[in-house]
Coordinates of C-alpha atoms in Angstrom, one line a residue:
Chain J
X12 CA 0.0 0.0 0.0
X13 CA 1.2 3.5 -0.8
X14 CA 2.1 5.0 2.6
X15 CA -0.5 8.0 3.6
X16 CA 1.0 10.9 2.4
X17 CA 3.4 10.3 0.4
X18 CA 2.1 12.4 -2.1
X19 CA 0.9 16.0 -1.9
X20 CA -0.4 19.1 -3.9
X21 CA 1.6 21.9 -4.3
X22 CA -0.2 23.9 -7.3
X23 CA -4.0 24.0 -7.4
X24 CA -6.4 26.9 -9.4
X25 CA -10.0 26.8 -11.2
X26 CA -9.7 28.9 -14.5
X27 CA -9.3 32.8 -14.2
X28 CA -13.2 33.4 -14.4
X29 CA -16.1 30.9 -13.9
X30 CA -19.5 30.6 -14.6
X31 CA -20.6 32.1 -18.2
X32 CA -17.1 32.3 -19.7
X33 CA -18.0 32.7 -23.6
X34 CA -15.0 33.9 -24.9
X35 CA -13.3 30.3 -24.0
X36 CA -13.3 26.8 -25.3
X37 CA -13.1 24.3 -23.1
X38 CA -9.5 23.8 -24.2
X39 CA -9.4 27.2 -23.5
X40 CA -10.9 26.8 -19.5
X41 CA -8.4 23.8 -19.1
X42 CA -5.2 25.6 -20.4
X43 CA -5.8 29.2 -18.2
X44 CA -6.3 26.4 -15.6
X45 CA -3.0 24.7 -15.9
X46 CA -1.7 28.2 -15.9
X47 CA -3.0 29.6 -13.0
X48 CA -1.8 25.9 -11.3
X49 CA 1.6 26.3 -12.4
X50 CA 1.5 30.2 -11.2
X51 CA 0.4 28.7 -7.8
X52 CA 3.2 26.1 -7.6
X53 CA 6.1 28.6 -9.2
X54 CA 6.9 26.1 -12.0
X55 CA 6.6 25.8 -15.5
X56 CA 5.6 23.1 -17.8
X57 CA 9.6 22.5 -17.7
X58 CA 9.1 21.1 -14.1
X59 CA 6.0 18.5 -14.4
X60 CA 7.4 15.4 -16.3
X61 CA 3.3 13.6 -15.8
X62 CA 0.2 14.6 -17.6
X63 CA -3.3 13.7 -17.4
X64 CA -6.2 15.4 -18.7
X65 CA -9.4 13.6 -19.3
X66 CA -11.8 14.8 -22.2
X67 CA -9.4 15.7 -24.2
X68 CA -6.5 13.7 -26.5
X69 CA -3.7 13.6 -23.6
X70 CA -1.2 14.4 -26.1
X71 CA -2.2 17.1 -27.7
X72 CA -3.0 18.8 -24.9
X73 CA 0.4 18.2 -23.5
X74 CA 2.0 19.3 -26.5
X75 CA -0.1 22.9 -26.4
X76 CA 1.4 23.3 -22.7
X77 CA 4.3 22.6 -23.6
X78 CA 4.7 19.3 -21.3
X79 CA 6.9 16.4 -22.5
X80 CA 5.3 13.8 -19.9
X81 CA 7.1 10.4 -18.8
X82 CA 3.7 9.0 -17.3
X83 CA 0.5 10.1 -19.2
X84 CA -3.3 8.5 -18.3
X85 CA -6.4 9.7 -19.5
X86 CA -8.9 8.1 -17.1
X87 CA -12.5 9.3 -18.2
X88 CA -15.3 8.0 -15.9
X89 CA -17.1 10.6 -16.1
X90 CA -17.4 13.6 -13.2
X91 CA -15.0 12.4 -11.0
X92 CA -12.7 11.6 -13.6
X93 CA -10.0 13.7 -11.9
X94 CA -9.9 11.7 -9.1
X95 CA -9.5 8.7 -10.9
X96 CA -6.8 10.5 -12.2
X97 CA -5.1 11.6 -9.1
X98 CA -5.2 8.1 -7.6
X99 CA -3.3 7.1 -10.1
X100 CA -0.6 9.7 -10.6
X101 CA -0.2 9.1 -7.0
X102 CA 0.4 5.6 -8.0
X103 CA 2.9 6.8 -10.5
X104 CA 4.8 9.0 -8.5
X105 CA 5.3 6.4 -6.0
X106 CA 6.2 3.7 -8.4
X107 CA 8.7 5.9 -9.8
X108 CA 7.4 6.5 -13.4
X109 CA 7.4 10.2 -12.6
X110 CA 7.8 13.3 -10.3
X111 CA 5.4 15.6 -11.0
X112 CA 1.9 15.7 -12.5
X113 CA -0.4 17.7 -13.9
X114 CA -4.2 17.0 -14.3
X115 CA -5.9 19.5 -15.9
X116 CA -9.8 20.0 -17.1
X117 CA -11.7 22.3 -18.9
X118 CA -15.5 22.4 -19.8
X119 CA -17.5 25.1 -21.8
X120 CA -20.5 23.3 -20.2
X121 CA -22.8 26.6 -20.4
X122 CA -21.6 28.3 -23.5
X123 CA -20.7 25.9 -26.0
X124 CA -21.5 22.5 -24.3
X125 CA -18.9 21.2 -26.3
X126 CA -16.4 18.6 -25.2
X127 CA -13.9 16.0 -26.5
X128 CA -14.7 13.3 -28.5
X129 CA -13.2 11.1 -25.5
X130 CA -15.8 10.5 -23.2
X131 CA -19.0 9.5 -25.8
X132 CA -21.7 7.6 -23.8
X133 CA -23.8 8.4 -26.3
X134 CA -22.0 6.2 -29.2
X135 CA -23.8 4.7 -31.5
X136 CA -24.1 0.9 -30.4
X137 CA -23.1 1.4 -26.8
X138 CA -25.0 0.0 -24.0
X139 CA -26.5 3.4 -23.0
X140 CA -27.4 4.7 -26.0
X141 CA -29.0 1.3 -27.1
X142 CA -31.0 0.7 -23.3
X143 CA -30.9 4.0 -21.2
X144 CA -30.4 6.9 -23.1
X145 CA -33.8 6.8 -25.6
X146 CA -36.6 7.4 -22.7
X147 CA -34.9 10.3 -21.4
X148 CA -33.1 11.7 -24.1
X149 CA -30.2 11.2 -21.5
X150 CA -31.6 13.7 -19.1
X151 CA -29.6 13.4 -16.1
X152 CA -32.4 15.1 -13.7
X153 CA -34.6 12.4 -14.9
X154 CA -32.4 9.5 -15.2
X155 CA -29.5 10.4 -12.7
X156 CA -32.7 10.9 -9.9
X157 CA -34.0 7.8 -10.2
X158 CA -33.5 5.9 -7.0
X159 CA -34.9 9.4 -5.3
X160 CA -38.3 8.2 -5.4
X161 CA -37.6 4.9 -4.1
X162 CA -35.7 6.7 -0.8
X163 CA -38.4 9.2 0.4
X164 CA -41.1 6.3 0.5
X165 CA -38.6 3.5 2.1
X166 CA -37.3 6.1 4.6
X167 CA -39.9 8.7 4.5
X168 CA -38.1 11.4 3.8
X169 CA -40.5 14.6 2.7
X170 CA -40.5 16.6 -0.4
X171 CA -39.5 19.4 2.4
X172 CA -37.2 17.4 3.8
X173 CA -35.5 16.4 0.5
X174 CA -35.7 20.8 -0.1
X175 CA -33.4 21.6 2.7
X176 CA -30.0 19.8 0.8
X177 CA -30.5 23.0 -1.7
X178 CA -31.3 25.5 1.1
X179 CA -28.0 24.7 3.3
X180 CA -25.9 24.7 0.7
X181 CA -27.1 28.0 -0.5
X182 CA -26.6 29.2 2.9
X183 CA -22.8 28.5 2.3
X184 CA -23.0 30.5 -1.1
X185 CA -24.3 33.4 0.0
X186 CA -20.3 34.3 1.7
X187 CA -18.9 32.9 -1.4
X188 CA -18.1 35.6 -3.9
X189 CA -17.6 33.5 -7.4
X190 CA -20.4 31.4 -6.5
X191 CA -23.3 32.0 -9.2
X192 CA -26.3 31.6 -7.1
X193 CA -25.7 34.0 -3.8
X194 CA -29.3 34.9 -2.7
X195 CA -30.6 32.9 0.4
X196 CA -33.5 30.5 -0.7
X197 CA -36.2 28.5 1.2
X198 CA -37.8 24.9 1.4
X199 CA -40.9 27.1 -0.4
X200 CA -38.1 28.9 -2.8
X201 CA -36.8 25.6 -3.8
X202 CA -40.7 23.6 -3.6
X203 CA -42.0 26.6 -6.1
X204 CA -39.4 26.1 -8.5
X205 CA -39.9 24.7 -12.3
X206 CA -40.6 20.9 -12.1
X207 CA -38.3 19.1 -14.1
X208 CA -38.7 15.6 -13.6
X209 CA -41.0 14.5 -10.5
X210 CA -40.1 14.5 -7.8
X211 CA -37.1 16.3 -9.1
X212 CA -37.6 20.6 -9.6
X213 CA -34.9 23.2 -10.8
X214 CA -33.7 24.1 -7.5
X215 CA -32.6 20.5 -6.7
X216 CA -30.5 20.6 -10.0
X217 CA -27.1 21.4 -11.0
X218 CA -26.0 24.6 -12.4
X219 CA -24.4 24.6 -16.0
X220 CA -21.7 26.4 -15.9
X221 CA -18.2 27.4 -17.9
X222 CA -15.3 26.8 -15.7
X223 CA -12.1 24.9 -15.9
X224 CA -9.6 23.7 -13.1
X225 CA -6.1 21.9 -12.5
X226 CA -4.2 20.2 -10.1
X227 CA -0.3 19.6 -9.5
X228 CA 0.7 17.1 -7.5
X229 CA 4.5 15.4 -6.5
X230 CA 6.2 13.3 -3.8
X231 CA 6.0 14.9 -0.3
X232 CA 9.7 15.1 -0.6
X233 CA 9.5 17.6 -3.0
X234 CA 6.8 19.1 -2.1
X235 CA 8.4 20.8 0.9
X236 CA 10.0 23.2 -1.4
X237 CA 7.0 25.4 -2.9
X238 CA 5.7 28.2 -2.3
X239 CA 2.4 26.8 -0.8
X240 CA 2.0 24.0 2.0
X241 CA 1.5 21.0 1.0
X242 CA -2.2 19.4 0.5
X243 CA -1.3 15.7 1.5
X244 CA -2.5 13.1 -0.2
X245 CA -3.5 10.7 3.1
X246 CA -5.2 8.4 1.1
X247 CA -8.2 7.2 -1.7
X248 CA -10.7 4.7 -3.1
X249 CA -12.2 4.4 -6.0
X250 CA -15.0 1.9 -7.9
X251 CA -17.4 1.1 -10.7
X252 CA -20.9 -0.1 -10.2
X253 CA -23.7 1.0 -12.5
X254 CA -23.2 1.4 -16.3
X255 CA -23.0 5.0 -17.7
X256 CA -26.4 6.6 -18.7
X257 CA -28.7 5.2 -15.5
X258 CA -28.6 4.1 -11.7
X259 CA -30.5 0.8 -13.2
X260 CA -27.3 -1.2 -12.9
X261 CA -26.4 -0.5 -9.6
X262 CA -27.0 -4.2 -7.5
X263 CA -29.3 -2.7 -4.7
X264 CA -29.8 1.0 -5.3
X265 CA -30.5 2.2 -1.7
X266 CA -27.3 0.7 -0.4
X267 CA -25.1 0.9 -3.3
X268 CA -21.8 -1.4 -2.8
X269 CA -19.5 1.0 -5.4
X270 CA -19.7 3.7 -2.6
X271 CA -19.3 1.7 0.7
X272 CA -16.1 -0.1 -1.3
X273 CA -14.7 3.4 -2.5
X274 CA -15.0 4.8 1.0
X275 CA -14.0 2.0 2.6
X276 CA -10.4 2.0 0.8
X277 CA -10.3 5.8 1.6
X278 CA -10.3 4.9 5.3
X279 CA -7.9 2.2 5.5
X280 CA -5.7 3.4 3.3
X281 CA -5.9 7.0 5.4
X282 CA -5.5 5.3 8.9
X283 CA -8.3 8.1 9.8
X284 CA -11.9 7.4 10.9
X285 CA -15.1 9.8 10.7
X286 CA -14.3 11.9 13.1
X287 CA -11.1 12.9 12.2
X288 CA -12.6 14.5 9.1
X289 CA -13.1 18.2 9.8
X290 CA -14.4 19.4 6.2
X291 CA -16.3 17.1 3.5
X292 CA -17.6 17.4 -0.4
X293 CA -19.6 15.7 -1.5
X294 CA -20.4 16.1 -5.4
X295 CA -24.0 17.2 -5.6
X296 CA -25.2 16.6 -9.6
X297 CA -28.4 16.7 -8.1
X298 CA -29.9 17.0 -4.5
X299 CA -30.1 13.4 -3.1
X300 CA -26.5 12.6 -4.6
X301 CA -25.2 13.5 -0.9
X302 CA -27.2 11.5 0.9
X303 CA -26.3 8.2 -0.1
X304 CA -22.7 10.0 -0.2
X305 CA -23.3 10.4 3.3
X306 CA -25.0 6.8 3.9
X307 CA -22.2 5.1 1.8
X308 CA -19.3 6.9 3.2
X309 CA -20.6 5.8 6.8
X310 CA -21.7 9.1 8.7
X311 CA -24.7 7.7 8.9
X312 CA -27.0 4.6 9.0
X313 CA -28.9 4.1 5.6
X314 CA -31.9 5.4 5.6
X315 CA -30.4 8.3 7.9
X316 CA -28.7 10.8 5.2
X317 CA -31.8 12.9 4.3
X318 CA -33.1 13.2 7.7
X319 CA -29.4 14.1 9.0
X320 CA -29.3 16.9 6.0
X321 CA -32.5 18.4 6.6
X322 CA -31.7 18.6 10.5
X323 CA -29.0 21.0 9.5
X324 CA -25.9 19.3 10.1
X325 CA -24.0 19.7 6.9
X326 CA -25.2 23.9 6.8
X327 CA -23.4 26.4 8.2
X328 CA -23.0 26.0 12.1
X329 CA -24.0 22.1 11.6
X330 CA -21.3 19.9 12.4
X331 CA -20.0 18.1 9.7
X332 CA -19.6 20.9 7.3
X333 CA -20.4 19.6 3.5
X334 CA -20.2 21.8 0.3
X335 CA -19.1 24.6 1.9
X336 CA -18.4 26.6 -1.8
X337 CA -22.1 26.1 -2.5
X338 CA -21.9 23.1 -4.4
X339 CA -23.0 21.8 -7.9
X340 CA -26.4 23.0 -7.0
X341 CA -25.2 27.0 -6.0
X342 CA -21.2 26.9 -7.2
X343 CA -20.8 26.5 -10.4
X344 CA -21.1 22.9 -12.3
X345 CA -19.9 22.3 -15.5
X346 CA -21.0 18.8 -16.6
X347 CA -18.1 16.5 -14.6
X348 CA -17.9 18.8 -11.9
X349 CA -15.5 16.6 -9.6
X350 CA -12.6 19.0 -10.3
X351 CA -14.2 22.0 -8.2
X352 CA -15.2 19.5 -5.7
X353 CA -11.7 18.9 -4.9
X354 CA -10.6 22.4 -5.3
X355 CA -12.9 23.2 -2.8
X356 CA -11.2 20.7 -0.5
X357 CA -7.7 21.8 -1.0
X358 CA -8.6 25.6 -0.4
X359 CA -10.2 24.4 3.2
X360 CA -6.9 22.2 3.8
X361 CA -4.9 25.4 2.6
X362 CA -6.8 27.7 4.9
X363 CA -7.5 29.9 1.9
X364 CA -11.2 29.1 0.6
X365 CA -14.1 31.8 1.0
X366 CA -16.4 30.1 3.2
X367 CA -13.2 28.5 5.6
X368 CA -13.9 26.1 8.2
X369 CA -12.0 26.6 11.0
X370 CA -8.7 24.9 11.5
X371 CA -9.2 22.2 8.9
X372 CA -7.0 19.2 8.9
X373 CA -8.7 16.6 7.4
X374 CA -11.0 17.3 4.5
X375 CA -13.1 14.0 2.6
X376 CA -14.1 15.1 -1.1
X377 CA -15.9 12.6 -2.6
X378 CA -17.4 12.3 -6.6
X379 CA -19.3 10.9 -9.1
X380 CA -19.0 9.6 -12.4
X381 CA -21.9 9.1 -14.9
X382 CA -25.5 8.4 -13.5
X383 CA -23.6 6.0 -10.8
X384 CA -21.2 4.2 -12.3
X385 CA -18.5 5.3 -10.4
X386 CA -17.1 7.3 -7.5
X387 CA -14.2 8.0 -5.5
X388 CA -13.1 9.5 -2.6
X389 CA -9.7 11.4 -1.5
X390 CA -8.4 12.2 1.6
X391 CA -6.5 15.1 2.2
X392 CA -4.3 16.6 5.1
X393 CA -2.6 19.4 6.8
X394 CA -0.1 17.7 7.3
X395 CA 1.6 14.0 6.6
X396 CA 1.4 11.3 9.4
Chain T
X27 CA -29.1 9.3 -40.8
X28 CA -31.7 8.3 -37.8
X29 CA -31.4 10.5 -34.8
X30 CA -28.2 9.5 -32.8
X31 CA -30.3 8.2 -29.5
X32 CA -31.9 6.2 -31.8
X33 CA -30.7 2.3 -30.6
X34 CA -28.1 1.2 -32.8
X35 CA -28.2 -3.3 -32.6
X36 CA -25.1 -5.0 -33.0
X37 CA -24.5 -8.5 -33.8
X38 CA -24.5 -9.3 -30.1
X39 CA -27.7 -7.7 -29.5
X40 CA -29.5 -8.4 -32.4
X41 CA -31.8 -10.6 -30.6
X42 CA -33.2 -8.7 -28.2
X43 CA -34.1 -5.8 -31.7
X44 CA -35.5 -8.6 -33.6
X45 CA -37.7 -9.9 -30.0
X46 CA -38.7 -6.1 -29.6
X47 CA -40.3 -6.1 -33.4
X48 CA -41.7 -9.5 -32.6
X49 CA -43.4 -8.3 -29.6
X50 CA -41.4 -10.8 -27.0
X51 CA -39.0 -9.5 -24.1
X52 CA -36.2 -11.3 -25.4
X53 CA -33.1 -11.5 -22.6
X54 CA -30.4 -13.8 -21.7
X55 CA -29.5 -16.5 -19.3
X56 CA -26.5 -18.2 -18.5
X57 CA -26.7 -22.2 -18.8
X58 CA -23.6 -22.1 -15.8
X59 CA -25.8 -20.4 -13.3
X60 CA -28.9 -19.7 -14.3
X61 CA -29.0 -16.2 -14.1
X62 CA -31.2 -14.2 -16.0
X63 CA -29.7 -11.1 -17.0
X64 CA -29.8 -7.7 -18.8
X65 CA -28.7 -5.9 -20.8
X66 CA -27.7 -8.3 -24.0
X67 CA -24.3 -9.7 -23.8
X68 CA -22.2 -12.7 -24.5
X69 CA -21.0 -13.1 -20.8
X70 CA -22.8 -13.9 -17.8
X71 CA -22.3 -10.6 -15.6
X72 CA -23.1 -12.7 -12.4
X73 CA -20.3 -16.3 -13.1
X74 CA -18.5 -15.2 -16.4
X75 CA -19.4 -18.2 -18.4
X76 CA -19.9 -17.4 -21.9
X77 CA -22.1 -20.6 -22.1
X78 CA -25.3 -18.3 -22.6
X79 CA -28.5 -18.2 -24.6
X80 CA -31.2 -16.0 -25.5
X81 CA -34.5 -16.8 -23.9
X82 CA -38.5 -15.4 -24.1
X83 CA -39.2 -13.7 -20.7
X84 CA -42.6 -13.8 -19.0
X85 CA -42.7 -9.1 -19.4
X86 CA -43.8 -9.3 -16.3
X87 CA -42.0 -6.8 -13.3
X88 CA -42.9 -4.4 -11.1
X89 CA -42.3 -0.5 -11.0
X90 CA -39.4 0.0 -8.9
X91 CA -38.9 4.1 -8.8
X92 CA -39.6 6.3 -11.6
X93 CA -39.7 10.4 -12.7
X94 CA -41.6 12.1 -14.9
X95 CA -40.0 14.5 -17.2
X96 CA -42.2 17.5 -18.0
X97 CA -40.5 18.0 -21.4
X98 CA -39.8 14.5 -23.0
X99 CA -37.4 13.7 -25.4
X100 CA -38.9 14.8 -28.8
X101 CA -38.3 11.4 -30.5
X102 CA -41.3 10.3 -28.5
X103 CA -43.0 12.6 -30.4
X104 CA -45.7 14.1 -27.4
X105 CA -46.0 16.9 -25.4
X106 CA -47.1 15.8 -22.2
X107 CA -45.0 14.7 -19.3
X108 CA -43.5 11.2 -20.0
X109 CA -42.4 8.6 -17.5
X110 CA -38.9 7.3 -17.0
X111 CA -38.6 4.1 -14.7
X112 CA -36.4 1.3 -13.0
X113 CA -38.4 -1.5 -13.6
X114 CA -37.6 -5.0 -11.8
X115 CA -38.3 -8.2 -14.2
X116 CA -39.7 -11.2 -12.8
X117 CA -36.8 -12.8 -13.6
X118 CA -34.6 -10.8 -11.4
X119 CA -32.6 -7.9 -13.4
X120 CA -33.4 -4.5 -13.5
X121 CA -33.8 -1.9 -16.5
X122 CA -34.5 1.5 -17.3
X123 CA -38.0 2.3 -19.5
X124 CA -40.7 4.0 -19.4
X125 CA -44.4 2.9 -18.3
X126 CA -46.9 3.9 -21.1
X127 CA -50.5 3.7 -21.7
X128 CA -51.9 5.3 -18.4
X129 CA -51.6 8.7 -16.9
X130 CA -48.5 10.0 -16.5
X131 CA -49.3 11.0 -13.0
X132 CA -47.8 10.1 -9.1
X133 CA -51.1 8.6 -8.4
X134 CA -51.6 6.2 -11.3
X135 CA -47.9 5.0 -11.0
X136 CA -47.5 3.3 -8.0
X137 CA -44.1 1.9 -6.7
X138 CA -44.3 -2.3 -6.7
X139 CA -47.3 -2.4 -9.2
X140 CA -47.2 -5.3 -11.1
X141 CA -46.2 -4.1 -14.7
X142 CA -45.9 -6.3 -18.2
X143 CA -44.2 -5.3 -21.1
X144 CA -44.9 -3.6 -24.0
X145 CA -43.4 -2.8 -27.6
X146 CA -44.0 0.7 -29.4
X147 CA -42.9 2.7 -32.0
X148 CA -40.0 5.1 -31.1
X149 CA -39.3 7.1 -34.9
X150 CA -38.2 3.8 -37.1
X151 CA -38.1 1.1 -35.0
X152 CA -39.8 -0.6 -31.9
X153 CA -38.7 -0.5 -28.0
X154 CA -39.8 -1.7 -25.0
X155 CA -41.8 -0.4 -22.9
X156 CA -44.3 -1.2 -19.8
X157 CA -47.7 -0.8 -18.8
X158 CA -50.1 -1.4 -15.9
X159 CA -50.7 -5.4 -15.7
X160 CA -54.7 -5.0 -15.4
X161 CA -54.4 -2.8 -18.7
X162 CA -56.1 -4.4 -21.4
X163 CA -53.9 -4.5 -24.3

C-alpha cells in the first residue's frame, strides 16, 4: 500500500473566471487552468514530467502546454474523472514513473456544451445509448434521480425534507463571492421552483456552468519546497458499479456497494476514521446525490442521510460541514464537476477558501461519475502522518 | 441518418431488436448459473461463463422508482409529461423504460405495481416499454 501521504499538492487553481465564460473553449478553460496551477506552484511546464487530462487527447493537450510527460493517463469516468486520475498519478509518482503531474480540465458546459470526443456515452451501439439513453433523451435530472423516489417512500423522507439539501448549501453560497447563485433560498423557494422531472424541480438541479480547473501534485519530498504548504495526499478509493447513462445497474440501489467499497479503501488506506474529518464534499449533480454519499461513506445509517441533512448538520454551524463553496447545486457545475469538488477541499486544507472552516486538517471530497457508475473519494491533510 | 439516440443493434444484440419487433422480451440466461440477465451480452455478468443463450421472458416486473420528465425527449414525439422508470423483471434484473399507456401522474404510478411489457414505436423502429398489468392490451 502507498504509505499515507506520500504524495501532496503543491499547485491547485479553477480557470481565471467561472460561470458564463464565452470567450473560451473548453480547451481554452483547461489551459488558463493549468496556468493559474503552475502560477500557484512557481513552476513551468519544464518542471512537471506527468500529464493527465481527461476529455481531451492527452497528447495534444500536453504538447499545447508545452509538457513532455514520462507517465501520461487519460482516465474518463465521467465527473469524477480527476480523481481517478489523481489516484493514479499518486500511484505513478510512488512507483517511480514520474515526479510531477499535472491534471488539468476544462468544460464550456454553459456556453458551448462542447467537449472532446473522448468520453461519448452516447456512441452509436453502446449499452447506454441502445437501453438507457432513448426514454430520457439522457436527461440526467430524470435518469441520474431515479432511485430518489424509491428513498423518500422507504425512509420517508418529505419533499421538504428532501428541499433543505439545496437551502444549506445555499446558505454557504451566499459568503462565497464566485459562487453563481448567492441569494438565500427556502424549502418554499426551492418547492416553487420549475418541475423538471418528478419528484425532481430546478432548484434541486445542478447549475451549467463554464469553468475549468487543475491540479499539480508530487512526492512529499519535494513538495516541501514550494511556495504553498503541501495538501497531502493521506489516502483514496475508487470503484465502478452502475453502467453510464442510468442508476438501473447499480446491485441494490439504496445501499449501493461502489460507494461503501470506494470509501472504505479511503479509510484504510488513510488510517483516519469519521471523526477525524473536519471538512467534507460531496459532489451534488443533483440534491439526493449527498445522501447516499453520506449513507455510503458511513456518517450515517442508511436510511439516515436525508433526515441528518434536513436537520441542518452539513449547513453552516452544523457539524459536519459539506459543500461549503455552495456546491453543484449554487457553485458553479460544469458537466463533470469533480474538479471543483476537490478544489474546494484543497482551499479548506490550505486555509484559503471563501467560506473557511475553521482549523481544517482533514477534508473528505468525494465524486461521481456518470449516473452511478463510479465514485471516489480522497483524503487530504494538513499535514503528513 | 436516424437520430443519434436512436438504438443502434449490433450482432451481439440483435436478438433482443428482432424480439422487440416480434413483440417478446427477449433476454439472456446463462446455462452455468442460471442467471437471467440484462442488458444483451455474450458473458454472464453474475459467473463469467460465456455458455449463454437468448430466452422469451414472461414481461412481467414491477415498477421499482420512476420520474416524470415534464419536457420529454422529442423522438417520442408528445407533449405531455413522459415517465422514466427502474423497472424489476420477474426474472430478477433490473432496466430502465418507461411505463406507457396510463396517466403519467404520481397517483396512477404506483411503486411495486405489477407491470408487463410492452413494444411501441419510437421514430423507425420498436422499443420496450411497460404498462399497468390490469391494462387491457
Amino acid at each position: 500500500m502507498i504509505p499515507s501521504g506520500a504524495t501532496a499538492i503543491v499547485g491547485a487553481a479553477e480557470s481565471t473566471e467561472i460561470g458564463a465564460v464565452p470567450n473560451m473553449s473548453s480547451v481554452g478553460l483547461a489551459i488558463d487552468a493549468a496556468a493559474n496551477a503552475m502560477s500557484d506552484a512557481g513552476i513551468a511546464a519544464s518542471d512537471i514530467d506527468g500529464f493527465t487530462c481527461g476529455y481531451f487527447p492527452v497528447a495534444d493537450m500536453s504538447r499545447q502546454l508545452g509538457i513532455f510527460p514520462k507517465w501520461a493517463d487519460n482516465t474518463v469516468v465521467g465527473g469524477c474523472s480527476w480523481f481517478f486520475q489523481l489516484r493514479n498519478a499518486v500511484a505513478a509518482i510512488h512507483a517511480g514513473y514520474c515526479h510531477t503531474v499535472l491534471i488539468v480540465y476544462g468544460e464550456s458546459g454553459k456556453s458551448t456544451r462542447g467537449l472532446g470526443q473522448s468520453f461519448d456515452a452516447g456512441q452509436r451501439g453502446g449499452t447506454g445509448q441502445q437501453f438507457d439513453m432513448l426514454y430520457s433523451g439522457g436527461q440526467a435530472a430524470a435518469t441520474f434521480t431515479l432511485p430518489v423516489l424509491r428513498y423518500q417512500r422507504e425512509y420517508g423522507l418529505s419533499d421538504e425534507e428532501l428541499a433543505v439539501g439545496a437551502v444549506s448549501q445555499r446558505q454557504w453560497a451566499t459568503e462565497v463571492p464566485r459562487a453563481t447563485l448567492r441569494e438565500p433560498t427556502s424549502v418554499e423557494e426551492v418547492l416553487n421552483s420549475p418541475m423538471i422531472a418528478w419528484p425532481i424541480r430546478r432548484a434541486m438541479c445542478c447549475l451549467v456552468s463554464d469553468a475549468g480547473g487543475a491540479i499539480i501534485v508530487t512526492s512529499a519530498d519535494r513538495a516541501k519546497d514550494y511556495p504553498k504548504p503541501p495538501v497531502y495526499i493521506l489516502g483514496s478509493g475508487g470503484a465502478l458499479e452502475a453502467g453510464v447513462m442510468s442508476p438501473g445497474g447499480v446491485r441494490e440501489p439504496l445501499r449501493p456497494e461502489f460507494i461503501r467499497t470506494s470509501g472504505e479503501a479511503a479509510f484504510a488506506s488513510s488510517g483516519i476514521t469519521h471523526e477525524d474529518i473536519d471538512h467534507l464534499m460531496i459532489y451534488d449533480a443533483f440534491i439526493h446525490t449527498p445522501i447516499f454519499g453520506l449513507e455510503g461513506l458511513g456518517f450515517v445509517n442508511y436510511g439516515e442521510g436525508g433526515h441528518f441533512i434536513a436537520e441542518g448538520h452539513t449547513a453552516p454551524g452544523g457539524k459536519l460541514p459539506m459543500n461549503t463553496s455552495g456546491g453543484g447545486l449554487s457553485y458553479a457545475h460544469t458537466g463533470a464537476y469533480g474538479m471543483l469538488c476537490m478544489l474546494e477541499s484543497i482551499r479548506q486544507v490550505r486555509g484559503e477558501a471563501a467560506n473557511q472552516v475553521a482549523d481544517v486538517e482533514i477534508a473528505l471530497c468525494h465524486g461521481w461519475g456518470g449516473y452511478w457508475s463510479a465514485c471516489s473519494t480522497l483524503v487530504f491533510g494538513a499535514s503528513a502522518p | 441518418m436516424p437520430h443519434p439516440l436512436v438504438p443502434v443493434p449490433t450482432p451481439e444484440t440483435q436478438p433482443f431488436w428482432d424480439g422487440c419487433q416480434e413483440g417478446i422480451l427477449r433476454i439472456n440466461k446463462c446455462l452455468t448459473c442460471g442467471s437471467a440477465y440484462f442488458p444483451p451480452s455474450p458473458i454472464c455478468p453474475e459467473c463469467s461463463s460465456t455458455d449463454v443463450e437468448y430466452f422469451d421472458a414472461s414481461g412481467d416486473a414491477t415498477l421499482y422508482s420512476y420520474t416524470i420528465q415534464q419536457k420529454p425527449f422529442f423522438l417520442w414525439g408528445s407533449e405531455g409529461p413522459r415517465s422514466v422508470a427502474l423497472v424489476k423483471l420477474a426474472e430478477g434484473p433490473m432496466l430502465t423504460s418507461s411505463i406507457v399507456n396510463c396517466e403519467q401522474t404520481p397517483e396512477a404510478l404506483q411503486l411495486d405495481m405489477p407491470l408487463r411489457a410492452t413494444f411501441v414505436p419510437f421514430d423507425e423502429i420498436t422499443v420496450l416499454c411497460f404498462e399497468p398489468a390490469e391494462q387491457q392490451s
